[in-house]
Amino acid sequence: MPNHHVQLKIETFTSVDSLNNLIQKHQWPATITAGLQTPEVFPRTMRFKHGEDEIAYLIAVCNLAPTDNILDSQVLLDPLIIVSEPEQLTFLVHEESASATEIQQLYETTLFNSNEGLIACFLLKIYSNYRVKLAHIKEQLEEIEAQSTETTKNEYLIEIKNIKKEAVILEHTLDTQHQALERLFKLAEFTDNLADEAMIYNIKTAERQITKLIAGLWGMNTGGLPGEHTKFGFLMMIIVSLVLALITWRILRSKKYND
């Protein structure tokens, strides 16, 4: 194991109540657990007083829980809390979370001279997990698109709707998490102790890449347009649109409105 200057502690919880008990035991701000049951709005960063003179901070973020099927589009958010105190770095994770293993692996394979170094590396790991999930969602959409001629229109649209609903959850979570990390990067306690300043740039770059992935999902062709498989489908749609516009114009023109 590398010689560390970081005192790492991983504590587990089983429910909101057990997490609140851990927070109370350490005398950390109780409000950090707000939104735990709706993880999309859970991420946040908070400073608090540690002892009489020192300042500590904590970050609530959402990792992704792995699913049994690598191509499963279901998004399982894994909320956790990171507390950085001068003498110790604590991760509060659910007892069934894979995050504990990821944290321990990072700690055992990389030398960290500060809490912030480990936090930054773990944040990059989280975004790597998001990127993998979004790539799988993209693969599923492409596969469904390729098989669209073999399924009924309703089945096709339902599958597309379910997959994109999961993408919306990811998008909302990432937006909230972005705001939490922007606040983290403005804390002197974080930036002053982060030996590798490029890490913040790397995290922001990872965020931008994931944002582009999500934008790409919304831009994908979902098919299902009337006449899309006919030679004159586009022309028919233009004609129908013009006829509907003309009918609407005639109806509105014939109506009498009170001054």
PDB file of C-alpha atoms in Angstrom:
ATOM      1  CA  MET A   1       0.000   0.000   0.000  1.00  0.00           C
ATOM      2  CA  PRO A   2       1.337   3.499  -0.831  1.00  0.00           C
ATOM      3  CA  ASN A   3       2.521   5.655   2.061  1.00  0.00           C
ATOM      4  CA  HIS A   4      -0.425   8.029   2.572  1.00  0.00           C
ATOM      5  CA  HIS A   5      -0.876  11.367   4.248  1.00  0.00           C
ATOM      6  CA  VAL A   6      -4.630  10.771   4.086  1.00  0.00           C
ATOM      7  CA  GLN A   7      -6.474   9.145   6.972  1.00  0.00           C
ATOM      8  CA  LEU A   8      -9.362   7.433   5.208  1.00  0.00           C
ATOM      9  CA  LYS A   9     -12.477   6.127   6.900  1.00  0.00           C
ATOM     10  CA  ILE A  10     -15.442   4.496   5.122  1.00  0.00           C
ATOM     11  CA  GLU A  11     -18.655   4.226   7.119  1.00  0.00           C
ATOM     12  CA  THR A  12     -21.818   2.542   5.870  1.00  0.00           C
ATOM     13  CA  PHE A  13     -25.510   3.219   6.419  1.00  0.00           C
ATOM     14  CA  THR A  14     -28.635   1.179   5.688  1.00  0.00           C
ATOM     15  CA  SER A  15     -31.324   3.864   5.675  1.00  0.00           C
ATOM     16  CA  VAL A  16     -31.936   7.577   6.068  1.00  0.00           C
ATOM     17  CA  ASP A  17     -32.347   7.068   9.805  1.00  0.00           C
ATOM     18  CA  SER A  18     -29.040   5.242  10.184  1.00  0.00           C
ATOM     19  CA  LEU A  19     -27.311   7.942   8.123  1.00  0.00           C
ATOM     20  CA  ASN A  20     -28.827  10.629  10.341  1.00  0.00           C
ATOM     21  CA  ASN A  21     -27.477   8.759  13.367  1.00  0.00           C
ATOM     22  CA  LEU A  22     -23.969   8.790  11.867  1.00  0.00           C
ATOM     23  CA  ILE A  23     -24.251  12.505  11.110  1.00  0.00           C
ATOM     24  CA  GLN A  24     -25.407  13.195  14.666  1.00  0.00           C
ATOM     25  CA  LYS A  25     -22.621  11.061  16.155  1.00  0.00           C
ATOM     26  CA  HIS A  26     -19.975  13.102  14.330  1.00  0.00           C
ATOM     27  CA  GLN A  27     -21.823  16.391  14.971  1.00  0.00           C
ATOM     28  CA  TRP A  28     -21.927  17.232  11.284  1.00  0.00           C
ATOM     29  CA  PRO A  29     -24.673  19.426   9.746  1.00  0.00           C
ATOM     30  CA  ALA A  30     -27.941  17.457   9.735  1.00  0.00           C
ATOM     31  CA  THR A  31     -29.282  19.187   6.624  1.00  0.00           C
ATOM     32  CA  ILE A  32     -26.819  17.357   4.372  1.00  0.00           C
ATOM     33  CA  THR A  33     -29.147  14.327   4.223  1.00  0.00           C
ATOM     34  CA  ALA A  34     -32.020  16.340   2.725  1.00  0.00           C
ATOM     35  CA  GLY A  35     -33.061  14.897  -0.619  1.00  0.00           C
ATOM     36  CA  LEU A  36     -31.424  11.517  -0.074  1.00  0.00           C
ATOM     37  CA  GLN A  37     -34.599   9.763  -1.183  1.00  0.00           C
ATOM     38  CA  THR A  38     -34.734  11.880  -4.368  1.00  0.00           C
ATOM     39  CA  PRO A  39     -31.081  11.607  -5.450  1.00  0.00           C
ATOM     40  CA  GLU A  40     -31.511  13.864  -8.502  1.00  0.00           C
ATOM     41  CA  VAL A  41     -31.598  16.881  -6.149  1.00  0.00           C
ATOM     42  CA  PHE A  42     -29.262  15.466  -3.494  1.00  0.00           C
ATOM     43  CA  PRO A  43     -25.816  16.776  -4.588  1.00  0.00           C
ATOM     44  CA  ARG A  44     -24.518  19.806  -2.656  1.00  0.00           C
ATOM     45  CA  THR A  45     -21.393  21.264  -1.018  1.00  0.00           C
ATOM     46  CA  MET A  46     -21.318  22.741   2.474  1.00  0.00           C
ATOM     47  CA  ARG A  47     -18.686  24.306   4.754  1.00  0.00           C
ATOM     48  CA  PHE A  48     -18.981  23.960   8.522  1.00  0.00           C
ATOM     49  CA  LYS A  49     -16.990  24.770  11.613  1.00  0.00           C
ATOM     50  CA  HIS A  50     -14.724  22.028  12.920  1.00  0.00           C
ATOM     51  CA  GLY A  51     -13.799  22.676  16.522  1.00  0.00           C
ATOM     52  CA  GLU A  52     -13.246  26.311  17.453  1.00  0.00           C
ATOM     53  CA  ASP A  53     -10.892  27.484  14.729  1.00  0.00           C
ATOM     54  CA  GLU A  54     -10.786  24.991  11.855  1.00  0.00           C
ATOM     55  CA  ILE A  55     -13.135  24.765   8.896  1.00  0.00           C
ATOM     56  CA  ALA A  56     -14.235  21.483   7.342  1.00  0.00           C
ATOM     57  CA  TYR A  57     -16.433  20.813   4.341  1.00  0.00           C
ATOM     58  CA  LEU A  58     -18.613  18.056   3.004  1.00  0.00           C
ATOM     59  CA  ILE A  59     -19.921  17.086  -0.406  1.00  0.00           C
ATOM     60  CA  ALA A  60     -23.026  15.069  -1.238  1.00  0.00           C
ATOM     61  CA  VAL A  61     -22.743  13.450  -4.678  1.00  0.00           C
ATOM     62  CA  CYS A  62     -24.352  10.666  -6.694  1.00  0.00           C
ATOM     63  CA  ASN A  63     -22.382   7.797  -8.117  1.00  0.00           C
ATOM     64  CA  LEU A  64     -24.005   5.122 -10.301  1.00  0.00           C
ATOM     65  CA  ALA A  65     -24.764   1.653  -8.995  1.00  0.00           C
ATOM     66  CA  PRO A  66     -23.808  -1.084 -11.481  1.00  0.00           C
ATOM     67  CA  THR A  67     -26.611  -3.188 -12.959  1.00  0.00           C
ATOM     68  CA  ASP A  68     -26.545  -6.930 -13.659  1.00  0.00           C
ATOM     69  CA  ASN A  69     -26.968  -6.454 -17.398  1.00  0.00           C
ATOM     70  CA  ILE A  70     -24.242  -4.286 -18.924  1.00  0.00           C
ATOM     71  CA  LEU A  71     -26.706  -2.990 -21.544  1.00  0.00           C
ATOM     72  CA  ASP A  72     -29.495  -2.335 -19.037  1.00  0.00           C
ATOM     73  CA  SER A  73     -30.636   1.276 -19.485  1.00  0.00           C
ATOM     74  CA  GLN A  74     -32.003   1.575 -15.934  1.00  0.00           C
ATOM     75  CA  VAL A  75     -30.292   4.334 -13.948  1.00  0.00           C
ATOM     76  CA  LEU A  76     -29.626   3.389 -10.324  1.00  0.00           C
ATOM     77  CA  LEU A  77     -28.263   6.424  -8.486  1.00  0.00           C
ATOM     78  CA  ASP A  78     -25.947   5.814  -5.547  1.00  0.00           C
ATOM     79  CA  PRO A  79     -25.920   8.849  -3.205  1.00  0.00           C
ATOM     80  CA  LEU A  80     -23.013   9.246  -0.794  1.00  0.00           C
ATOM     81  CA  ILE A  81     -21.410  11.897   1.388  1.00  0.00           C
ATOM     82  CA  ILE A  82     -17.741  12.899   1.569  1.00  0.00           C
ATOM     83  CA  VAL A  83     -16.574  14.759   4.671  1.00  0.00           C
ATOM     84  CA  SER A  84     -13.131  16.362   4.654  1.00  0.00           C
ATOM     85  CA  GLU A  85     -11.756  17.315   8.079  1.00  0.00           C
ATOM     86  CA  PRO A  86      -8.170  18.391   8.787  1.00  0.00           C
ATOM     87  CA  GLU A  87      -7.263  15.058  10.370  1.00  0.00           C
ATOM     88  CA  GLN A  88      -9.521  12.675   8.464  1.00  0.00           C
ATOM     89  CA  LEU A  89     -11.416  12.011   5.231  1.00  0.00           C
ATOM     90  CA  THR A  90     -14.686  10.131   5.688  1.00  0.00           C
ATOM     91  CA  PHE A  91     -16.948   8.577   3.066  1.00  0.00           C
ATOM     92  CA  LEU A  92     -20.503   7.724   4.092  1.00  0.00           C
ATOM     93  CA  VAL A  93     -21.878   5.114   1.676  1.00  0.00           C
ATOM     94  CA  HIS A  94     -24.795   2.707   1.600  1.00  0.00           C
ATOM     95  CA  GLU A  95     -23.850  -0.770   2.808  1.00  0.00           C
ATOM     96  CA  GLU A  96     -24.768  -2.280  -0.600  1.00  0.00           C
ATOM     97  CA  SER A  97     -22.920   0.394  -2.558  1.00  0.00           C
ATOM     98  CA  ALA A  98     -20.112  -0.457  -4.954  1.00  0.00           C
ATOM     99  CA  SER A  99     -18.608   2.961  -4.183  1.00  0.00           C
ATOM    100  CA  ALA A 100     -16.830   1.623  -1.089  1.00  0.00           C
ATOM    101  CA  THR A 101     -14.845  -0.814  -3.246  1.00  0.00           C
ATOM    102  CA  GLU A 102     -13.998   1.901  -5.785  1.00  0.00           C
ATOM    103  CA  ILE A 103     -12.799   4.249  -3.030  1.00  0.00           C
ATOM    104  CA  GLN A 104     -10.689   1.545  -1.388  1.00  0.00           C
ATOM    105  CA  GLN A 105      -9.108   0.579  -4.718  1.00  0.00           C
ATOM    106  CA  LEU A 106      -8.144   4.181  -5.431  1.00  0.00           C
ATOM    107  CA  TYR A 107      -6.684   4.549  -1.943  1.00  0.00           C
ATOM    108  CA  GLU A 108      -4.639   1.353  -2.228  1.00  0.00           C
ATOM    109  CA  THR A 109      -3.235   1.952  -5.714  1.00  0.00           C
ATOM    110  CA  THR A 110      -2.465   5.686  -5.741  1.00  0.00           C
ATOM    111  CA  LEU A 111      -0.415   7.960  -3.481  1.00  0.00           C
ATOM    112  CA  PHE A 112      -2.412  10.917  -2.170  1.00  0.00           C
ATOM    113  CA  ASN A 113      -0.823  13.750  -0.218  1.00  0.00           C
ATOM    114  CA  SER A 114      -4.127  15.358   0.695  1.00  0.00           C
ATOM    115  CA  ASN A 115      -7.810  14.629   1.137  1.00  0.00           C
ATOM    116  CA  GLU A 116      -8.479  16.699  -1.961  1.00  0.00           C
ATOM    117  CA  GLY A 117      -6.356  14.442  -4.158  1.00  0.00           C
ATOM    118  CA  LEU A 118      -8.457  11.401  -3.282  1.00  0.00           C
ATOM    119  CA  ILE A 119     -11.712  13.354  -3.599  1.00  0.00           C
ATOM    120  CA  ALA A 120     -10.751  14.603  -7.075  1.00  0.00           C
ATOM    121  CA  CYS A 121      -9.773  11.117  -8.273  1.00  0.00           C
ATOM    122  CA  PHE A 122     -13.029   9.679  -6.986  1.00  0.00           C
ATOM    123  CA  LEU A 123     -15.029  12.414  -8.750  1.00  0.00           C
ATOM    124  CA  LEU A 124     -13.299  11.463 -12.004  1.00  0.00           C
ATOM    125  CA  LYS A 125     -14.250   7.832 -11.340  1.00  0.00           C
ATOM    126  CA  ILE A 126     -17.889   8.864 -10.886  1.00  0.00           C
ATOM    127  CA  TYR A 127     -17.896  10.652 -14.230  1.00  0.00           C
ATOM    128  CA  SER A 128     -16.267   7.650 -15.866  1.00  0.00           C
ATOM    129  CA  ASN A 129     -19.199   5.561 -14.596  1.00  0.00           C
ATOM    130  CA  TYR A 130     -21.666   8.088 -16.033  1.00  0.00           C
ATOM    131  CA  ARG A 131     -19.891   8.027 -19.377  1.00  0.00           C
ATOM    132  CA  VAL A 132     -20.064   4.215 -19.538  1.00  0.00           C
ATOM    133  CA  LYS A 133     -23.783   4.248 -18.690  1.00  0.00           C
ATOM    134  CA  LEU A 134     -24.573   6.882 -21.320  1.00  0.00           C
ATOM    135  CA  ALA A 135     -22.624   4.901 -23.921  1.00  0.00           C
ATOM    136  CA  HIS A 136     -24.754   1.859 -23.077  1.00  0.00           C
ATOM    137  CA  ILE A 137     -27.960   3.887 -23.364  1.00  0.00           C
ATOM    138  CA  LYS A 138     -26.805   5.105 -26.782  1.00  0.00           C
ATOM    139  CA  GLU A 139     -26.115   1.509 -27.851  1.00  0.00           C
ATOM    140  CA  GLN A 140     -29.598   0.459 -26.762  1.00  0.00           C
ATOM    141  CA  LEU A 141     -31.244   3.282 -28.679  1.00  0.00           C
ATOM    142  CA  GLU A 142     -29.291   2.343 -31.794  1.00  0.00           C
ATOM    143  CA  GLU A 143     -30.240  -1.315 -31.386  1.00  0.00           C
ATOM    144  CA  ILE A 144     -33.931  -0.484 -30.973  1.00  0.00           C
ATOM    145  CA  GLU A 145     -33.743   1.809 -33.990  1.00  0.00           C
ATOM    146  CA  ALA A 146     -32.221  -1.016 -36.055  1.00  0.00           C
ATOM    147  CA  GLN A 147     -34.973  -3.406 -34.957  1.00  0.00           C
ATOM    148  CA  SER A 148     -37.823  -0.912 -35.389  1.00  0.00           C
ATOM    149  CA  THR A 149     -39.084  -2.609 -38.565  1.00  0.00           C
ATOM    150  CA  GLU A 150     -39.552  -5.872 -36.640  1.00  0.00           C
ATOM    151  CA  THR A 151     -41.651  -4.397 -33.795  1.00  0.00           C
ATOM    152  CA  THR A 152     -44.986  -2.641 -33.666  1.00  0.00           C
ATOM    153  CA  LYS A 153     -45.006   1.137 -33.508  1.00  0.00           C
ATOM    154  CA  ASN A 154     -46.392   1.136 -29.926  1.00  0.00           C
ATOM    155  CA  GLU A 155     -43.709  -1.261 -28.659  1.00  0.00           C
ATOM    156  CA  TYR A 156     -41.044   0.806 -30.358  1.00  0.00           C
ATOM    157  CA  LEU A 157     -42.249   4.107 -28.879  1.00  0.00           C
ATOM    158  CA  ILE A 158     -42.628   2.605 -25.382  1.00  0.00           C
ATOM    159  CA  GLU A 159     -39.044   1.314 -25.421  1.00  0.00           C
ATOM    160  CA  ILE A 160     -37.742   4.666 -26.627  1.00  0.00           C
ATOM    161  CA  LYS A 161     -39.761   6.511 -23.982  1.00  0.00           C
ATOM    162  CA  ASN A 162     -38.488   4.294 -21.148  1.00  0.00           C
ATOM    163  CA  ILE A 163     -34.859   4.644 -22.167  1.00  0.00           C
ATOM    164  CA  LYS A 164     -35.031   8.406 -22.582  1.00  0.00           C
ATOM    165  CA  LYS A 165     -36.777   8.711 -19.206  1.00  0.00           C
ATOM    166  CA  GLU A 166     -33.628   7.232 -17.654  1.00  0.00           C
ATOM    167  CA  ALA A 167     -31.535   9.740 -19.616  1.00  0.00           C
ATOM    168  CA  VAL A 168     -33.639  12.577 -18.148  1.00  0.00           C
ATOM    169  CA  ILE A 169     -32.859  11.333 -14.618  1.00  0.00           C
ATOM    170  CA  LEU A 170     -29.161  11.376 -15.455  1.00  0.00           C
ATOM    171  CA  GLU A 171     -29.416  14.848 -16.963  1.00  0.00           C
ATOM    172  CA  HIS A 172     -31.137  16.324 -13.885  1.00  0.00           C
ATOM    173  CA  THR A 173     -28.672  14.656 -11.517  1.00  0.00           C
ATOM    174  CA  LEU A 174     -25.669  15.894 -13.464  1.00  0.00           C
ATOM    175  CA  ASP A 175     -27.055  19.421 -13.539  1.00  0.00           C
ATOM    176  CA  THR A 176     -27.473  19.485  -9.742  1.00  0.00           C
ATOM    177  CA  GLN A 177     -24.082  17.858  -9.243  1.00  0.00           C
ATOM    178  CA  HIS A 178     -22.440  20.426 -11.518  1.00  0.00           C
ATOM    179  CA  GLN A 179     -23.691  23.209  -9.237  1.00  0.00           C
ATOM    180  CA  ALA A 180     -22.377  21.370  -6.167  1.00  0.00           C
ATOM    181  CA  LEU A 181     -18.930  20.941  -7.712  1.00  0.00           C
ATOM    182  CA  GLU A 182     -18.770  24.553  -8.862  1.00  0.00           C
ATOM    183  CA  ARG A 183     -19.215  25.539  -5.227  1.00  0.00           C
ATOM    184  CA  LEU A 184     -16.583  22.989  -4.163  1.00  0.00           C
ATOM    185  CA  PHE A 185     -14.036  24.386  -6.626  1.00  0.00           C
ATOM    186  CA  LYS A 186     -14.516  27.857  -5.138  1.00  0.00           C
ATOM    187  CA  LEU A 187     -13.611  26.700  -1.623  1.00  0.00           C
ATOM    188  CA  ALA A 188     -10.104  27.710  -0.621  1.00  0.00           C
ATOM    189  CA  GLU A 189      -9.995  24.641   1.635  1.00  0.00           C
ATOM    190  CA  PHE A 190     -10.266  22.475  -1.482  1.00  0.00           C
ATOM    191  CA  THR A 191      -8.231  24.346  -4.104  1.00  0.00           C
ATOM    192  CA  ASP A 192      -5.361  25.323  -1.782  1.00  0.00           C
ATOM    193  CA  ASN A 193      -4.774  21.699  -0.756  1.00  0.00           C
ATOM    194  CA  LEU A 194      -5.146  20.114  -4.190  1.00  0.00           C
ATOM    195  CA  ALA A 195      -1.575  19.467  -5.300  1.00  0.00           C
ATOM    196  CA  ASP A 196      -2.501  18.821  -8.937  1.00  0.00           C
ATOM    197  CA  GLU A 197      -4.421  21.838 -10.201  1.00  0.00           C
ATOM    198  CA  ALA A 198      -5.058  20.062 -13.509  1.00  0.00           C
ATOM    199  CA  MET A 199      -7.480  17.749 -11.720  1.00  0.00           C
ATOM    200  CA  ILE A 200     -10.168  20.441 -11.626  1.00  0.00           C
ATOM    201  CA  TYR A 201      -9.730  20.968 -15.358  1.00  0.00           C
ATOM    202  CA  ASN A 202      -9.984  17.204 -15.919  1.00  0.00           C
ATOM    203  CA  ILE A 203     -13.205  16.969 -13.899  1.00  0.00           C
ATOM    204  CA  LYS A 204     -14.758  19.870 -15.788  1.00  0.00           C
ATOM    205  CA  THR A 205     -13.693  18.308 -19.096  1.00  0.00           C
ATOM    206  CA  ALA A 206     -15.329  15.027 -18.077  1.00  0.00           C
ATOM    207  CA  GLU A 207     -18.513  16.956 -17.254  1.00  0.00           C
ATOM    208  CA  ARG A 208     -18.523  18.617 -20.680  1.00  0.00           C
ATOM    209  CA  GLN A 209     -18.010  15.295 -22.458  1.00  0.00           C
ATOM    210  CA  ILE A 210     -20.978  13.784 -20.645  1.00  0.00           C
ATOM    211  CA  THR A 211     -23.122  16.826 -21.446  1.00  0.00           C
ATOM    212  CA  LYS A 212     -22.312  16.302 -25.146  1.00  0.00           C
ATOM    213  CA  LEU A 213     -23.246  12.618 -24.835  1.00  0.00           C
ATOM    214  CA  ILE A 214     -26.638  13.554 -23.404  1.00  0.00           C
ATOM    215  CA  ALA A 215     -27.192  16.150 -26.119  1.00  0.00           C
ATOM    216  CA  GLY A 216     -26.360  13.443 -28.653  1.00  0.00           C
ATOM    217  CA  LEU A 217     -29.068  11.185 -27.221  1.00  0.00           C
ATOM    218  CA  TRP A 218     -31.729  13.857 -27.753  1.00  0.00           C
ATOM    219  CA  GLY A 219     -30.481  14.370 -31.292  1.00  0.00           C
ATOM    220  CA  MET A 220     -30.785  10.702 -32.257  1.00  0.00           C
ATOM    221  CA  ASN A 221     -33.395   9.765 -34.839  1.00  0.00           C
ATOM    222  CA  THR A 222     -36.237   7.976 -33.062  1.00  0.00           C
ATOM    223  CA  GLY A 223     -38.157   7.168 -36.228  1.00  0.00           C
ATOM    224  CA  GLY A 224     -41.896   6.589 -36.355  1.00  0.00           C
ATOM    225  CA  LEU A 225     -42.678   9.382 -38.852  1.00  0.00           C
ATOM    226  CA  PRO A 226     -45.708   8.779 -41.095  1.00  0.00           C
ATOM    227  CA  GLY A 227     -44.646   7.771 -44.587  1.00  0.00           C
ATOM    228  CA  GLU A 228     -40.952   7.492 -43.634  1.00  0.00           C
ATOM    229  CA  HIS A 229     -40.552   4.282 -45.657  1.00  0.00           C
ATOM    230  CA  THR A 230     -42.292   5.580 -48.802  1.00  0.00           C
ATOM    231  CA  LYS A 231     -40.747   7.440 -51.727  1.00  0.00           C
ATOM    232  CA  PHE A 232     -43.149  10.378 -51.448  1.00  0.00           C
ATOM    233  CA  GLY A 233     -43.443  10.450 -47.633  1.00  0.00           C
ATOM    234  CA  PHE A 234     -41.850  13.886 -47.252  1.00  0.00           C
ATOM    235  CA  LEU A 235     -44.004  15.396 -50.020  1.00  0.00           C
ATOM    236  CA  MET A 236     -47.164  13.965 -48.460  1.00  0.00           C
ATOM    237  CA  MET A 237     -46.271  15.499 -45.094  1.00  0.00           C
ATOM    238  CA  ILE A 238     -45.768  18.914 -46.740  1.00  0.00           C
ATOM    239  CA  ILE A 239     -49.129  18.696 -48.513  1.00  0.00           C
ATOM    240  CA  VAL A 240     -50.961  17.622 -45.334  1.00  0.00           C
ATOM    241  CA  SER A 241     -49.327  20.476 -43.398  1.00  0.00           C
ATOM    242  CA  LEU A 242     -50.394  23.026 -46.032  1.00  0.00           C
ATOM    243  CA  VAL A 243     -53.977  21.706 -46.106  1.00  0.00           C
ATOM    244  CA  LEU A 244     -54.222  21.879 -42.297  1.00  0.00           C
ATOM    245  CA  ALA A 245     -52.783  25.405 -42.333  1.00  0.00           C
ATOM    246  CA  LEU A 246     -55.329  26.465 -44.969  1.00  0.00           C
ATOM    247  CA  ILE A 247     -58.233  24.980 -43.018  1.00  0.00           C
ATOM    248  CA  THR A 248     -57.090  26.728 -39.850  1.00  0.00           C
ATOM    249  CA  TRP A 249     -56.780  30.036 -41.722  1.00  0.00           C
ATOM    250  CA  ARG A 250     -60.308  29.719 -43.154  1.00  0.00           C
ATOM    251  CA  ILE A 251     -61.796  28.888 -39.743  1.00  0.00           C
ATOM    252  CA  LEU A 252     -60.081  31.806 -38.040  1.00  0.00           C
ATOM    253  CA  ARG A 253     -61.010  34.179 -40.902  1.00  0.00           C
ATOM    254  CA  SER A 254     -64.693  33.278 -40.664  1.00  0.00           C
ATOM    255  CA  LYS A 255     -64.886  33.815 -36.904  1.00  0.00           C
ATOM    256  CA  LYS A 256     -66.280  37.072 -35.561  1.00  0.00           C
ATOM    257  CA  TYR A 257     -64.520  38.549 -32.565  1.00  0.00           C
ATOM    258  CA  ASN A 258     -65.884  41.223 -30.233  1.00  0.00           C
ATOM    259  CA  ASP A 259     -63.890  44.424 -30.123  1.00  0.00           C
TER     260      ASP A 259
END
